[in-house]
Amino acid sequence: WDTRMLNIKMLKASCGDSIIITYGKEVSNYILLDGGIGRECFRKLVKFSKKLVEEKSKIRLLILTHTDSDHISGILKLFTSREFDFNIVNEMWFNYGIFLNKALNRDIKNEKNVIYLQDEGCEISWKQGNRLENVLKDKNILLETVIKKLDKYNIEGAYITILSPSIEVLKEFNENWEMENDKAAEISAEYDYSEDI
């Protein structure tokens, strides 16, 4: 697309990321990348979502990169707010628990064995991942496609190439899951910063 029509706005998050990408010539298209954490970031997300409702516009794509608390918190808080209008979300990418297990042909015997992706060395919020997955199921806005390295997408004229994770990384994580699961099940969302997942 014409780069003069591209606007990238980074919301002030206490930590983590929340980025709004706006593009398009006649009509503004929006991509929301992560939800950050903190009051100021959440207020901006609420203001942004209300603006979209007023404009009768949509988030063409909402991307949740991973379930670290500083990326998922704002999205989860927004989605569990009574005022949030799910009609403004056209599509969401989130490599999430039960669906990811199924996509990798993994037999789930117990819900506690569900996978959530994370970057190496970062805090991961297991409870928030589970909670968001349940909200998405309830609202029926899940995209049941694994988002992986080198996939290419066209979202209303925005050409996107995925940089990570690779399918090999997903499979390796999946294969090592049983060994890590017992340890991970004991980690609470509040105290998992120092744990090596």
Steps between C-alpha positions, in 0.01 A plus 500: 500500500600863475729555801383862526171354618660294778483610863649305793397605849657342807282524808671580826506169685662453840696229325438279201345614176180637358521633146229638272578496129276709276515475120292558191417780257124554496414287804711462814589140581627409846729228630541470878812323618485387867331676789779606733445541871417790730219751552610757244537240226160351584332844491647557151373159386151580628507841329621335176225235510228763565631706208467197273140442611415867433669488156334167422848372430681181601827359618582307182750288690579465869827317562590359840863401461521293819350470847759686704301715739638824355352412159174323588374702800355794309325274246352279772383800702345657190327176397356442848367855529119516478516797263730338243336441160642182346356602163798731450742204482508356151772238555737398779827308495592317819689169507310370798455194721249236399493602133881496477513154653247375244685667212818319604306171530554481872258294708372704795412286799478784743430873456800580722724364222407782263788679325555874497787649301751737649830662419802343671575651838173698531220476749201311366152539639336157487181608671453799270558279193233257618260779582544673164452172316167449680386855416592449133313169486196662657504786247580269208785714361771236479712446191593133503818531297846475650685825433857400423825618346494597131121490468379789285171685536322788331279689744311767302815592306748452786744228395626319808780242522524312830853490647447252784437245646602226259300176486814323628501720811130430553557125464806501727308693763215252464729194536662638815169599652435186708836533671444868579130474584530379858736784581291758310178395673650614831588847372247768581449804278621717787833326563619362168757769410801298613383160374663350192211367294 
